[in-house]
mmCIF file of C-alpha atoms in Angstrom:
data_model
loop_
_atom_site.group_PDB
_atom_site.id
_atom_site.type_symbol
_atom_site.label_atom_id
_atom_site.label_comp_id
_atom_site.label_asym_id
_atom_site.label_seq_id
_atom_site.Cartn_x
_atom_site.Cartn_y
_atom_site.Cartn_z
ATOM 1 C CA MET A 1 -47.863 38.197 -10.894
ATOM 2 C CA ARG A 2 -45.101 37.398 -8.404
ATOM 3 C CA VAL A 3 -43.385 34.107 -9.170
ATOM 4 C CA VAL A 4 -40.697 32.141 -7.348
ATOM 5 C CA VAL A 5 -38.661 29.846 -9.595
ATOM 6 C CA GLY A 6 -36.668 26.968 -8.166
ATOM 7 C CA THR A 7 -33.642 25.683 -10.017
ATOM 8 C CA ASP A 8 -30.591 23.551 -9.401
ATOM 9 C CA SER A 9 -28.953 23.350 -12.811
ATOM 10 C CA VAL A 10 -28.303 25.284 -15.990
ATOM 11 C CA HIS A 11 -30.309 22.688 -17.931
ATOM 12 C CA ALA A 12 -33.423 23.111 -15.749
ATOM 13 C CA THR A 13 -33.007 26.891 -15.839
ATOM 14 C CA ALA A 14 -32.932 26.877 -19.642
ATOM 15 C CA ALA A 15 -36.197 24.891 -19.795
ATOM 16 C CA ILE A 16 -37.855 27.218 -17.286
ATOM 17 C CA CYS A 17 -36.657 30.304 -19.197
ATOM 18 C CA ASP A 18 -38.124 28.801 -22.389
ATOM 19 C CA TYR A 19 -41.412 28.457 -20.502
ATOM 20 C CA PHE A 20 -41.328 32.126 -19.460
ATOM 21 C CA GLU A 21 -40.552 33.215 -23.031
ATOM 22 C CA ARG A 22 -43.756 31.480 -24.219
ATOM 23 C CA ARG A 23 -45.826 32.818 -21.340
ATOM 24 C CA ALA A 24 -47.594 36.128 -21.729
ATOM 25 C CA GLY A 25 -47.382 38.385 -18.735
ATOM 26 C CA ASP A 26 -45.454 40.962 -16.823
ATOM 27 C CA ASP A 27 -44.139 38.788 -14.009
ATOM 28 C CA ASP A 28 -41.922 39.702 -11.080
ATOM 29 C CA VAL A 29 -39.624 36.696 -10.886
ATOM 30 C CA ARG A 30 -37.356 35.579 -8.066
ATOM 31 C CA VAL A 31 -35.123 32.667 -9.068
ATOM 32 C CA VAL A 32 -33.975 30.681 -6.054
ATOM 33 C CA ALA A 33 -31.359 27.943 -5.938
ATOM 34 C CA ALA A 34 -31.082 25.990 -2.699
ATOM 35 C CA VAL A 35 -27.951 24.022 -1.896
ATOM 36 C CA PRO A 36 -26.943 21.793 0.991
ATOM 37 C CA PRO A 37 -24.585 23.508 3.453
ATOM 38 C CA GLY A 38 -20.930 22.917 2.624
ATOM 39 C CA ASN A 39 -21.540 21.431 -0.839
ATOM 40 C CA GLU A 40 -19.264 23.523 -3.042
ATOM 41 C CA VAL A 41 -20.080 21.606 -6.248
ATOM 42 C CA ALA A 42 -23.805 22.236 -5.740
ATOM 43 C CA ARG A 43 -23.065 25.880 -4.886
ATOM 44 C CA ARG A 44 -21.079 26.321 -8.128
ATOM 45 C CA ASP A 45 -23.818 24.647 -10.210
ATOM 46 C CA ALA A 46 -26.457 26.803 -8.524
ATOM 47 C CA ALA A 47 -24.487 29.992 -9.174
ATOM 48 C CA GLU A 48 -24.216 29.075 -12.866
ATOM 49 C CA ALA A 49 -27.960 28.375 -13.013
ATOM 50 C CA LEU A 50 -28.744 31.729 -11.392
ATOM 51 C CA ASN A 51 -26.444 33.493 -13.849
ATOM 52 C CA VAL A 52 -28.256 31.883 -16.800
ATOM 53 C CA ALA A 53 -31.627 32.936 -15.370
ATOM 54 C CA GLY A 54 -30.437 36.510 -14.908
ATOM 55 C CA VAL A 55 -29.232 36.702 -18.499
ATOM 56 C CA ARG A 56 -32.156 34.869 -20.132
ATOM 57 C CA LEU A 57 -34.848 36.735 -18.194
ATOM 58 C CA ALA A 58 -33.110 40.118 -18.245
ATOM 59 C CA GLY A 59 -36.103 41.872 -19.844
ATOM 60 C CA ASP A 60 -38.341 40.947 -16.920
ATOM 61 C CA ASP A 61 -38.225 42.069 -13.306
ATOM 62 C CA VAL A 62 -35.869 39.332 -12.072
ATOM 63 C CA GLU A 63 -34.004 38.765 -8.831
ATOM 64 C CA THR A 64 -31.762 35.805 -8.096
ATOM 65 C CA GLU A 65 -30.981 34.302 -4.734
ATOM 66 C CA LEU A 66 -28.827 31.468 -3.416
ATOM 67 C CA ARG A 67 -30.087 29.812 -0.217
ATOM 68 C CA GLU A 68 -28.686 27.001 1.868
ATOM 69 C CA GLY A 69 -31.000 24.192 2.858
ATOM 70 C CA GLU A 70 -33.389 21.575 1.595
ATOM 71 C CA PRO A 71 -34.811 22.750 -1.767
ATOM 72 C CA ALA A 72 -38.556 22.351 -1.149
ATOM 73 C CA SER A 73 -38.387 24.096 2.229
ATOM 74 C CA ALA A 74 -36.208 26.904 0.844
ATOM 75 C CA LEU A 75 -38.590 27.459 -2.078
ATOM 76 C CA CYS A 76 -41.664 27.517 0.164
ATOM 77 C CA GLU A 77 -39.923 30.037 2.430
ATOM 78 C CA ALA A 78 -38.878 32.184 -0.535
ATOM 79 C CA ALA A 79 -42.445 32.130 -1.860
ATOM 80 C CA ALA A 80 -43.771 33.207 1.536
ATOM 81 C CA ASP A 81 -41.135 35.961 1.811
ATOM 82 C CA VAL A 82 -42.374 37.655 -1.374
ATOM 83 C CA ASP A 83 -46.003 36.489 -1.140
ATOM 84 C CA ALA A 84 -45.608 34.754 -4.500
ATOM 85 C CA ASP A 85 -48.677 33.914 -6.548
ATOM 86 C CA GLU A 86 -47.071 30.693 -7.776
ATOM 87 C CA ILE A 87 -43.925 28.597 -7.708
ATOM 88 C CA VAL A 88 -42.304 27.249 -10.880
ATOM 89 C CA VAL A 89 -39.935 24.274 -10.797
ATOM 90 C CA GLY A 90 -38.417 21.992 -13.401
ATOM 91 C CA GLU A 91 -39.084 18.262 -13.508
ATOM 92 C CA THR A 92 -35.878 16.340 -14.057
ATOM 93 C CA GLY A 93 -36.656 13.056 -12.303
ATOM 94 C CA SER A 94 -37.257 9.815 -14.110
ATOM 95 C CA ASP A 95 -40.660 9.336 -12.462
ATOM 96 C CA ALA A 96 -43.806 11.409 -13.077
ATOM 97 C CA ALA A 97 -42.348 14.304 -11.083
ATOM 98 C CA GLY A 98 -38.877 14.832 -9.650
ATOM 99 C CA SER A 99 -38.479 14.618 -5.900
ATOM 100 C CA THR A 100 -38.355 18.389 -5.323
ATOM 101 C CA ALA A 101 -41.327 18.970 -7.630
ATOM 102 C CA ARG A 102 -43.305 16.192 -5.922
ATOM 103 C CA THR A 103 -42.478 17.588 -2.480
ATOM 104 C CA MET A 104 -43.495 21.078 -3.614
ATOM 105 C CA LEU A 105 -46.891 19.747 -4.692
ATOM 106 C CA GLU A 106 -47.354 18.270 -1.213
ATOM 107 C CA ARG A 107 -46.076 21.241 0.836
ATOM 108 C CA ALA A 108 -46.714 24.445 -1.061
ATOM 109 C CA SER A 109 -49.536 26.716 0.037
ATOM 110 C CA ARG A 110 -49.802 28.233 -3.442
ATOM 111 C CA PRO A 111 -50.005 26.875 -7.005
ATOM 112 C CA VAL A 112 -46.982 24.976 -8.325
ATOM 113 C CA VAL A 113 -46.149 24.864 -12.041
ATOM 114 C CA ILE A 114 -43.937 21.945 -13.095
ATOM 115 C CA VAL A 115 -41.996 22.547 -16.302
ATOM 116 C CA PRO A 116 -40.747 19.418 -18.085
ATOM 117 C CA VAL A 117 -36.980 19.436 -18.555
ATOM 118 C CA PRO A 118 -35.904 17.468 -21.649
ATOM 119 C CA ASP A 119 -33.264 14.784 -21.238
ATOM 120 C CA LEU A 120 -29.746 15.730 -22.239
ATOM 121 C CA GLU A 121 -28.718 13.854 -25.340
#
């Protein structure tokens, strides 16, 4: 199965990696972090998140990619680029689904898996 994973933080990446460790399968995974143009703090956080994904998912077929742009659009484009079977994102918002996850549910042309991200204590 080809999977695109969206992340924006080390914390969300850790939760998503935990999900993949529990999941049975031989997935091809592309981890994508999308950042607004010119936002160096977001770029640094995204690079750290991609590094964690690369290390945690090293046994799988994993690629990482940093894109500039609005997260939901960038993830939909990445999924189309690799003809992904599904998109996996973390839910970090305080409502039922974070804003990126909610937008993905509305826009994506393929299944979206939302992984709960526990609150930092």
